[in-house]
């Protein structure tokens, strides 16, 4: 079966083709009616003229409804007034199903209703565009690491380990024991750099957080590179090179979608290296200068991140954090052991943290001490400690939350629209 | 920091470089000693000559052990006797850590021991090669679908749905309710083709099976394409085109790794379309001709699959299965309602089923009846049934288990070596 799609309709100018898809919209001007038709790759206007088709076909105008499934046969014609540049002069239409009472109409619906109908809402123009951008972002992430000599080494989802703290873990009945859903593949990537030098993992991660903010999901995807023989400075170079590549890729491949989403792409065009680098201390100063009653030693809140990102026209990298703000595995700054060699990258325009990373502690005894100080159980970390016994090395890495990156690049308000089937504290369906 | 890796050492012939990695092996012939050195991208022989280095460097021969972490500086020299074609004439060595008592030596170890030390075992030559092939297979899968106009639409991991039967589900404590780990993204992809026409998802899936065979993992990755307006025949065309592309990609990009794994690549070279297509009935006949006491209506066992695949020099596609062998969502053959329009693809050389798929039931009332007949709860399928109410279409898809494909293409015996951190009924660590 040779399929022809709207996305490459230009190749068929002047030819008769059959397209398979769904009715998007219909309007009539008497002897002619127009059907906007979609097939998943785009939209095209189909023109039905009374004098050119069988009467039964012409009369479909009264019967066809939004989301009816149809195959349309006609001649591809150049038409500069159409958004795609082509229209279809209809010869015949085959109806697969007349759709009745499609729940999502062009009128406004509440978010809860749309989320309950997520399986259908995904067909809408904006949701279609968001998922296409997500697709291209994933591709850009993978291509970037593949082309730069990284090996994909998938981290496990089911683990006995605790990476980011015990309070936000989902537990799984695992035969006669309990497993946890991974919060990050980092600890495993720290192992696999010993085999492959530069690695990345890219998979779903989970946080049982009761947060109901527009930035949180309980299930989200993370891409996490990790590099052997890499310090904090080089880590930041990788991060800015990576983000710039992804944004540039989207500008090159998602123009149609970003137009639909009314994204101001001039702001994205500025995302090129070098990104500004400021210390946490400097960031705290900036907040105070902006009148924030910021408590030194605490993490930044959403509002703080917005103020910080407003100082710059591209992502800003905040490095060297008070040790108590960061996880046990962060290496301490040799020049000031009150600081951890971590880095957060804040997106511009107030989109918040998109990357967290840093240099990892590579000394065995220091790491043992820090696990104890964080009150974590030692046993599940035995294999992780092995990495510091058998050829330990300076190493660094970072993680980018896919959905946060999609939110920023598409310029939308709420993270729940960046993933096909969002999971939040109150939502497990569809 | 500019890094130089063994993988592109040829670019530096005659130049002084510093490589960062680990000691693989050392041997001495008195005034000269040789260190086989690895950096994650390959191996290189480093030559240390007494008259050319400081005494302290020369004396490292007695101190350096397997897996010690070192940076080596020297001159890149062409050397046709070396496997990579180059060697390093050492000028100096910086030691980061002397490794003591590395648990994995060149001697034979039992599998349980190696699996307990999976975080280190991954550094071994064969394991390194397997993970590299896995990396290239993943890349080939994604490139194939991206280049053929599919949209990546990730399916959720946490679900309220049951896809392949209730007995092998992992349950998760999800706030005040219970969620299940996905067994397949198919049902969700059936929704997203309504938005994107051709989609794929590629993520981890889970089966709480108590199987202890060498073909089973509790956590494994699946790539699952789904196509709107696609029947069983076209589905089989996609499957053979896809598998052939992936195998060809590996032949082109994994020659070094397949050599290390001693894979007979002449058998892989035969994997080109068209693949033989036989009905289940024909397959049952073949089994009987081969003396198997096969009960018509049952699924094929491992031994049956081996006999069937031995008839052909490339994967064989078995289609049209007795309806009771297949899931509720399979469309029945309009020519014979005792048969479901499913297809299994069996790998050659007895590697078993690598793909399962078929055409899906697209009629609302038939699907309701089948859900009832399979004794499944109706409520969680409401959204799935919606897809048959609002513009239903003929559609098909399939799923390929990544680890089974890696097992076959690398030609290894046990699936547990095809995933970085395998999860089985008795193994949740490391």
mmCIF file of C-alpha atoms in Angstrom, chain A residues 133-418:
data_model
loop_
_atom_site.group_PDB
_atom_site.id
_atom_site.type_symbol
_atom_site.label_atom_id
_atom_site.label_comp_id
_atom_site.label_asym_id
_atom_site.label_seq_id
_atom_site.Cartn_x
_atom_site.Cartn_y
_atom_site.Cartn_z
ATOM 1 C CA UNK A 133 8.177 19.831 19.056
ATOM 2 C CA UNK A 134 8.677 17.285 21.844
ATOM 3 C CA UNK A 135 9.501 14.673 19.199
ATOM 4 C CA UNK A 136 12.127 16.963 17.649
ATOM 5 C CA UNK A 137 13.604 17.849 21.053
ATOM 6 C CA UNK A 138 14.032 14.153 21.875
ATOM 7 C CA UNK A 139 15.652 13.584 18.502
ATOM 8 C CA UNK A 140 17.992 16.551 18.986
ATOM 9 C CA UNK A 141 19.020 15.322 22.460
ATOM 10 C CA UNK A 142 19.847 11.845 21.203
ATOM 11 C CA UNK A 143 21.594 13.061 18.069
ATOM 12 C CA UNK A 144 23.702 15.487 20.094
ATOM 13 C CA UNK A 145 25.051 12.790 22.379
ATOM 14 C CA UNK A 146 25.359 10.151 19.660
ATOM 15 C CA UNK A 147 27.287 12.558 17.429
ATOM 16 C CA UNK A 148 29.590 13.568 20.279
ATOM 17 C CA UNK A 149 30.781 10.064 21.087
ATOM 18 C CA UNK A 150 28.472 9.271 23.997
ATOM 19 C CA UNK A 151 27.130 5.738 24.444
ATOM 20 C CA UNK A 152 23.483 5.274 25.385
ATOM 21 C CA UNK A 153 23.424 3.117 28.514
ATOM 22 C CA UNK A 154 19.881 2.782 29.816
ATOM 23 C CA UNK A 155 19.536 2.992 33.581
ATOM 24 C CA UNK A 156 17.104 0.643 35.322
ATOM 25 C CA UNK A 157 13.644 1.878 36.311
ATOM 26 C CA UNK A 158 13.178 -0.573 39.172
ATOM 27 C CA UNK A 159 15.819 -0.012 41.807
ATOM 28 C CA UNK A 160 16.725 -0.798 45.376
ATOM 29 C CA UNK A 161 18.479 2.564 45.592
ATOM 30 C CA UNK A 162 17.498 5.970 46.766
ATOM 31 C CA UNK A 163 19.044 8.843 44.882
ATOM 32 C CA UNK A 164 17.296 12.120 45.652
ATOM 33 C CA UNK A 165 15.847 11.454 49.100
ATOM 34 C CA UNK A 166 13.383 8.972 50.486
ATOM 35 C CA UNK A 167 10.235 11.047 50.875
ATOM 36 C CA UNK A 168 9.236 11.213 47.226
ATOM 37 C CA UNK A 169 9.671 7.562 46.237
ATOM 38 C CA UNK A 170 7.046 5.372 44.617
ATOM 39 C CA UNK A 171 7.251 1.821 45.897
ATOM 40 C CA UNK A 172 6.462 -1.292 43.872
ATOM 41 C CA UNK A 173 5.475 -4.749 45.067
ATOM 42 C CA UNK A 174 8.343 -6.766 43.625
ATOM 43 C CA UNK A 175 7.626 -10.450 44.249
ATOM 44 C CA UNK A 176 8.586 -10.917 47.909
ATOM 45 C CA UNK A 177 10.305 -7.566 48.318
ATOM 46 C CA UNK A 178 9.864 -3.855 47.592
ATOM 47 C CA UNK A 179 11.376 -1.958 44.699
ATOM 48 C CA UNK A 180 11.382 1.769 44.029
ATOM 49 C CA UNK A 181 10.794 3.637 40.800
ATOM 50 C CA UNK A 182 13.914 5.471 39.746
ATOM 51 C CA UNK A 183 14.266 9.178 40.433
ATOM 52 C CA UNK A 184 17.377 9.513 38.292
ATOM 53 C CA UNK A 185 19.735 7.271 36.335
ATOM 54 C CA UNK A 186 22.775 9.166 37.541
ATOM 55 C CA UNK A 187 24.235 6.647 39.974
ATOM 56 C CA UNK A 188 24.117 3.985 37.262
ATOM 57 C CA UNK A 189 25.681 6.293 34.710
ATOM 58 C CA UNK A 190 28.500 6.907 37.164
ATOM 59 C CA UNK A 191 29.125 3.171 36.899
ATOM 60 C CA UNK A 192 28.894 2.931 33.145
ATOM 61 C CA UNK A 193 31.374 5.740 32.416
ATOM 62 C CA UNK A 194 33.885 3.226 33.782
ATOM 63 C CA UNK A 195 33.087 1.109 30.740
ATOM 64 C CA UNK A 196 32.293 3.710 28.066
ATOM 65 C CA UNK A 197 33.879 7.013 29.116
ATOM 66 C CA UNK A 198 30.996 9.241 28.068
ATOM 67 C CA UNK A 199 27.467 7.925 28.469
ATOM 68 C CA UNK A 200 23.890 9.115 28.620
ATOM 69 C CA UNK A 201 20.628 7.619 29.732
ATOM 70 C CA UNK A 202 17.245 8.894 28.651
ATOM 71 C CA UNK A 203 14.153 7.436 30.230
ATOM 72 C CA UNK A 204 11.181 8.052 32.478
ATOM 73 C CA UNK A 205 11.803 9.058 36.086
ATOM 74 C CA UNK A 206 9.386 9.394 38.962
ATOM 75 C CA UNK A 207 8.787 11.644 41.952
ATOM 76 C CA UNK A 208 5.938 11.030 44.359
ATOM 77 C CA UNK A 209 5.766 14.715 45.128
ATOM 78 C CA UNK A 210 2.500 16.148 46.309
ATOM 79 C CA UNK A 211 3.308 19.395 44.487
ATOM 80 C CA UNK A 212 0.432 20.736 42.497
ATOM 81 C CA UNK A 213 2.370 23.488 40.737
ATOM 82 C CA UNK A 214 2.323 23.935 37.000
ATOM 83 C CA UNK A 215 5.941 22.749 36.891
ATOM 84 C CA UNK A 216 5.484 19.285 38.409
ATOM 85 C CA UNK A 217 4.576 15.867 37.075
ATOM 86 C CA UNK A 218 4.919 12.583 38.959
ATOM 87 C CA UNK A 219 6.243 10.868 35.813
ATOM 88 C CA UNK A 220 8.605 12.712 33.503
ATOM 89 C CA UNK A 221 11.502 11.991 31.172
ATOM 90 C CA UNK A 222 15.096 12.931 31.856
ATOM 91 C CA UNK A 223 18.163 12.871 29.666
ATOM 92 C CA UNK A 224 21.287 12.475 31.756
ATOM 93 C CA UNK A 225 24.806 12.592 30.334
ATOM 94 C CA UNK A 226 27.781 11.628 32.500
ATOM 95 C CA UNK A 227 31.439 12.085 31.579
ATOM 96 C CA UNK A 228 34.601 10.456 32.923
ATOM 97 C CA UNK A 229 37.557 12.751 33.483
ATOM 98 C CA UNK A 230 35.378 15.824 33.458
ATOM 99 C CA UNK A 231 35.301 18.685 35.957
ATOM 100 C CA UNK A 232 32.635 21.283 36.724
ATOM 101 C CA UNK A 233 33.901 23.772 34.140
ATOM 102 C CA UNK A 234 33.860 21.235 31.344
ATOM 103 C CA UNK A 235 30.451 20.039 32.532
ATOM 104 C CA UNK A 236 29.109 23.565 32.082
ATOM 105 C CA UNK A 237 30.612 23.699 28.588
ATOM 106 C CA UNK A 238 28.766 20.494 27.687
ATOM 107 C CA UNK A 239 25.521 21.861 29.131
ATOM 108 C CA UNK A 240 25.589 25.098 27.145
ATOM 109 C CA UNK A 241 26.661 23.344 23.940
ATOM 110 C CA UNK A 242 23.871 20.805 24.410
ATOM 111 C CA UNK A 243 21.069 23.279 25.124
ATOM 112 C CA UNK A 244 22.144 25.529 22.266
ATOM 113 C CA UNK A 245 22.114 22.587 19.868
ATOM 114 C CA UNK A 246 18.628 21.518 20.914
ATOM 115 C CA UNK A 247 17.174 25.017 20.594
ATOM 116 C CA UNK A 248 18.845 25.581 17.218
ATOM 117 C CA UNK A 249 17.490 22.225 15.986
ATOM 118 C CA UNK A 250 13.955 23.261 16.942
ATOM 119 C CA UNK A 251 14.324 26.611 15.192
ATOM 120 C CA UNK A 252 15.428 24.726 12.077
ATOM 121 C CA UNK A 253 12.808 21.961 12.203
ATOM 122 C CA UNK A 254 9.737 23.259 14.056
ATOM 123 C CA UNK A 255 8.958 26.602 12.436
ATOM 124 C CA UNK A 256 5.391 25.569 11.544
ATOM 125 C CA UNK A 257 4.709 24.312 15.050
ATOM 126 C CA UNK A 258 6.279 27.302 16.799
ATOM 127 C CA UNK A 259 4.135 29.578 14.586
ATOM 128 C CA UNK A 260 0.982 27.711 15.623
ATOM 129 C CA UNK A 261 2.027 28.103 19.252
ATOM 130 C CA UNK A 262 2.728 31.810 18.669
ATOM 131 C CA UNK A 263 6.197 31.401 20.139
ATOM 132 C CA UNK A 264 8.420 34.474 19.938
ATOM 133 C CA UNK A 265 11.377 32.749 18.274
ATOM 134 C CA UNK A 266 13.597 35.835 18.392
ATOM 135 C CA UNK A 267 14.089 35.009 22.075
ATOM 136 C CA UNK A 268 15.162 31.463 21.213
ATOM 137 C CA UNK A 269 17.593 32.683 18.570
ATOM 138 C CA UNK A 270 19.654 34.276 21.330
ATOM 139 C CA UNK A 271 20.353 30.909 22.959
ATOM 140 C CA UNK A 272 23.983 30.472 21.898
ATOM 141 C CA UNK A 273 27.185 29.883 23.874
ATOM 142 C CA UNK A 274 28.621 31.210 26.041
ATOM 143 C CA UNK A 275 25.919 31.299 28.712
ATOM 144 C CA UNK A 276 26.516 33.593 31.677
ATOM 145 C CA UNK A 277 27.971 31.780 34.706
ATOM 146 C CA UNK A 278 27.344 33.150 38.179
ATOM 147 C CA UNK A 279 28.038 31.696 41.592
ATOM 148 C CA UNK A 280 25.250 30.992 44.031
ATOM 149 C CA UNK A 281 26.678 33.826 46.164
ATOM 150 C CA UNK A 282 26.367 36.223 43.266
ATOM 151 C CA UNK A 283 22.824 35.012 42.597
ATOM 152 C CA UNK A 284 21.900 35.653 46.251
ATOM 153 C CA UNK A 285 23.309 39.165 45.890
ATOM 154 C CA UNK A 286 21.231 39.810 42.764
ATOM 155 C CA UNK A 287 18.101 38.721 44.584
ATOM 156 C CA UNK A 288 18.837 41.097 47.458
ATOM 157 C CA UNK A 289 19.497 43.940 45.029
ATOM 158 C CA UNK A 290 16.064 43.197 43.597
ATOM 159 C CA UNK A 291 14.449 43.534 46.969
ATOM 160 C CA UNK A 292 13.953 39.847 47.722
ATOM 161 C CA UNK A 293 14.159 38.818 51.368
ATOM 162 C CA UNK A 294 16.287 35.832 50.403
ATOM 163 C CA UNK A 295 17.718 33.552 53.061
ATOM 164 C CA UNK A 296 21.281 32.548 52.192
ATOM 165 C CA UNK A 297 21.603 28.772 52.184
ATOM 166 C CA UNK A 298 18.139 28.008 50.874
ATOM 167 C CA UNK A 299 17.195 26.871 47.398
ATOM 168 C CA UNK A 300 15.678 29.321 44.937
ATOM 169 C CA UNK A 301 11.916 29.445 44.642
ATOM 170 C CA UNK A 302 10.055 29.947 41.412
ATOM 171 C CA UNK A 303 9.840 33.688 41.902
ATOM 172 C CA UNK A 304 13.583 33.881 42.638
ATOM 173 C CA UNK A 305 14.395 31.965 39.463
ATOM 174 C CA UNK A 306 12.256 34.364 37.463
ATOM 175 C CA UNK A 307 14.152 37.375 38.809
ATOM 176 C CA UNK A 308 17.517 35.736 38.142
ATOM 177 C CA UNK A 309 16.657 34.682 34.599
ATOM 178 C CA UNK A 310 15.304 38.172 33.839
ATOM 179 C CA UNK A 311 18.867 39.520 34.155
ATOM 180 C CA UNK A 312 19.986 37.683 31.011
ATOM 181 C CA UNK A 313 18.863 37.042 27.446
ATOM 182 C CA UNK A 314 19.914 33.374 27.484
ATOM 183 C CA UNK A 315 20.073 30.556 30.055
ATOM 184 C CA UNK A 316 22.131 31.361 33.138
ATOM 185 C CA UNK A 317 24.296 28.814 34.950
ATOM 186 C CA UNK A 318 24.388 29.130 38.733
ATOM 187 C CA UNK A 319 27.294 27.169 40.238
ATOM 188 C CA UNK A 320 28.915 26.450 43.617
ATOM 189 C CA UNK A 321 25.997 25.949 45.976
ATOM 190 C CA UNK A 322 25.934 25.804 49.773
ATOM 191 C CA UNK A 323 26.611 22.167 50.537
ATOM 192 C CA UNK A 324 23.345 21.698 52.475
ATOM 193 C CA UNK A 325 21.268 22.507 49.368
ATOM 194 C CA UNK A 326 22.713 19.654 47.341
ATOM 195 C CA UNK A 327 22.691 15.842 47.336
ATOM 196 C CA UNK A 328 25.256 13.662 49.101
ATOM 197 C CA UNK A 329 27.133 12.764 45.909
ATOM 198 C CA UNK A 330 28.208 16.309 45.018
ATOM 199 C CA UNK A 331 31.918 17.009 45.241
ATOM 200 C CA UNK A 332 32.875 19.809 47.605
ATOM 201 C CA UNK A 333 34.815 22.775 46.281
ATOM 202 C CA UNK A 334 38.481 22.173 47.227
ATOM 203 C CA UNK A 335 38.803 25.941 47.688
ATOM 204 C CA UNK A 336 35.819 26.174 50.039
ATOM 205 C CA UNK A 337 34.321 23.007 51.528
ATOM 206 C CA UNK A 338 31.125 24.864 52.435
ATOM 207 C CA UNK A 339 30.287 24.848 48.740
ATOM 208 C CA UNK A 340 29.306 21.938 46.492
ATOM 209 C CA UNK A 341 30.419 21.850 42.856
ATOM 210 C CA UNK A 342 26.869 21.801 41.559
ATOM 211 C CA UNK A 343 25.334 23.762 38.726
ATOM 212 C CA UNK A 344 21.726 24.618 37.928
ATOM 213 C CA UNK A 345 20.825 26.032 34.543
ATOM 214 C CA UNK A 346 17.863 28.404 34.598
ATOM 215 C CA UNK A 347 15.934 28.917 31.378
ATOM 216 C CA UNK A 348 15.218 32.479 30.252
ATOM 217 C CA UNK A 349 11.809 34.162 30.533
ATOM 218 C CA UNK A 350 11.111 32.699 33.956
ATOM 219 C CA UNK A 351 10.813 29.089 32.797
ATOM 220 C CA UNK A 352 12.830 27.922 35.771
ATOM 221 C CA UNK A 353 15.455 25.232 36.242
ATOM 222 C CA UNK A 354 15.926 23.021 33.203
ATOM 223 C CA UNK A 355 19.227 21.396 34.132
ATOM 224 C CA UNK A 356 20.728 20.267 37.406
ATOM 225 C CA UNK A 357 24.181 18.751 37.589
ATOM 226 C CA UNK A 358 27.660 18.943 38.962
ATOM 227 C CA UNK A 359 30.932 17.260 39.660
ATOM 228 C CA UNK A 360 30.596 14.066 41.707
ATOM 229 C CA UNK A 361 32.513 13.130 44.840
ATOM 230 C CA UNK A 362 35.190 10.663 43.708
ATOM 231 C CA UNK A 363 36.910 9.913 47.027
ATOM 232 C CA UNK A 364 35.712 6.764 48.747
ATOM 233 C CA UNK A 365 36.030 7.810 52.369
ATOM 234 C CA UNK A 366 34.547 11.262 51.833
ATOM 235 C CA UNK A 367 31.585 9.670 50.127
ATOM 236 C CA UNK A 368 31.019 7.219 52.995
ATOM 237 C CA UNK A 369 31.044 10.127 55.403
ATOM 238 C CA UNK A 370 28.520 12.046 53.325
ATOM 239 C CA UNK A 371 26.151 9.080 53.002
ATOM 240 C CA UNK A 372 26.247 8.790 56.799
ATOM 241 C CA UNK A 373 25.734 12.507 57.290
ATOM 242 C CA UNK A 374 22.681 12.381 54.989
ATOM 243 C CA UNK A 375 21.334 9.555 57.104
ATOM 244 C CA UNK A 376 21.050 7.213 54.124
ATOM 245 C CA UNK A 377 21.310 3.422 54.477
ATOM 246 C CA UNK A 378 24.796 2.229 53.516
ATOM 247 C CA UNK A 379 23.970 -1.215 52.152
ATOM 248 C CA UNK A 380 22.280 -0.278 48.850
ATOM 249 C CA UNK A 381 25.245 1.975 48.074
ATOM 250 C CA UNK A 382 27.913 -0.742 48.254
ATOM 251 C CA UNK A 383 28.152 -1.061 44.493
ATOM 252 C CA UNK A 384 28.236 2.718 44.116
ATOM 253 C CA UNK A 385 31.105 2.925 46.581
ATOM 254 C CA UNK A 386 32.951 0.258 44.566
ATOM 255 C CA UNK A 387 33.297 2.826 41.782
ATOM 256 C CA UNK A 388 35.579 4.832 44.105
ATOM 257 C CA UNK A 389 37.661 1.759 44.950
ATOM 258 C CA UNK A 390 38.404 0.436 41.494
ATOM 259 C CA UNK A 391 39.913 3.153 39.350
ATOM 260 C CA UNK A 392 38.134 6.250 40.618
ATOM 261 C CA UNK A 393 38.266 9.336 38.428
ATOM 262 C CA UNK A 394 37.076 12.945 38.439
ATOM 263 C CA UNK A 395 33.686 12.958 36.740
ATOM 264 C CA UNK A 396 30.641 15.099 36.178
ATOM 265 C CA UNK A 397 27.252 15.063 34.579
ATOM 266 C CA UNK A 398 23.848 16.659 34.474
ATOM 267 C CA UNK A 399 20.193 15.940 33.883
ATOM 268 C CA UNK A 400 17.714 17.834 31.770
ATOM 269 C CA UNK A 401 14.016 17.384 32.436
ATOM 270 C CA UNK A 402 12.476 16.859 29.002
ATOM 271 C CA UNK A 403 9.082 18.326 29.851
ATOM 272 C CA UNK A 404 10.561 21.500 31.345
ATOM 273 C CA UNK A 405 12.591 21.980 28.170
ATOM 274 C CA UNK A 406 9.473 21.469 26.036
ATOM 275 C CA UNK A 407 7.541 23.981 28.167
ATOM 276 C CA UNK A 408 10.232 26.588 27.654
ATOM 277 C CA UNK A 409 10.897 26.001 23.959
ATOM 278 C CA UNK A 410 7.207 25.889 23.029
ATOM 279 C CA UNK A 411 6.534 28.859 25.315
ATOM 280 C CA UNK A 412 3.451 27.356 26.928
ATOM 281 C CA UNK A 413 2.241 27.885 30.464
ATOM 282 C CA UNK A 414 1.678 24.469 31.928
ATOM 283 C CA UNK A 415 3.964 21.430 31.903
ATOM 284 C CA UNK A 416 1.027 19.002 31.741
ATOM 285 C CA UNK A 417 0.590 19.728 28.021
ATOM 286 C CA UNK A 418 4.176 18.735 27.191
#
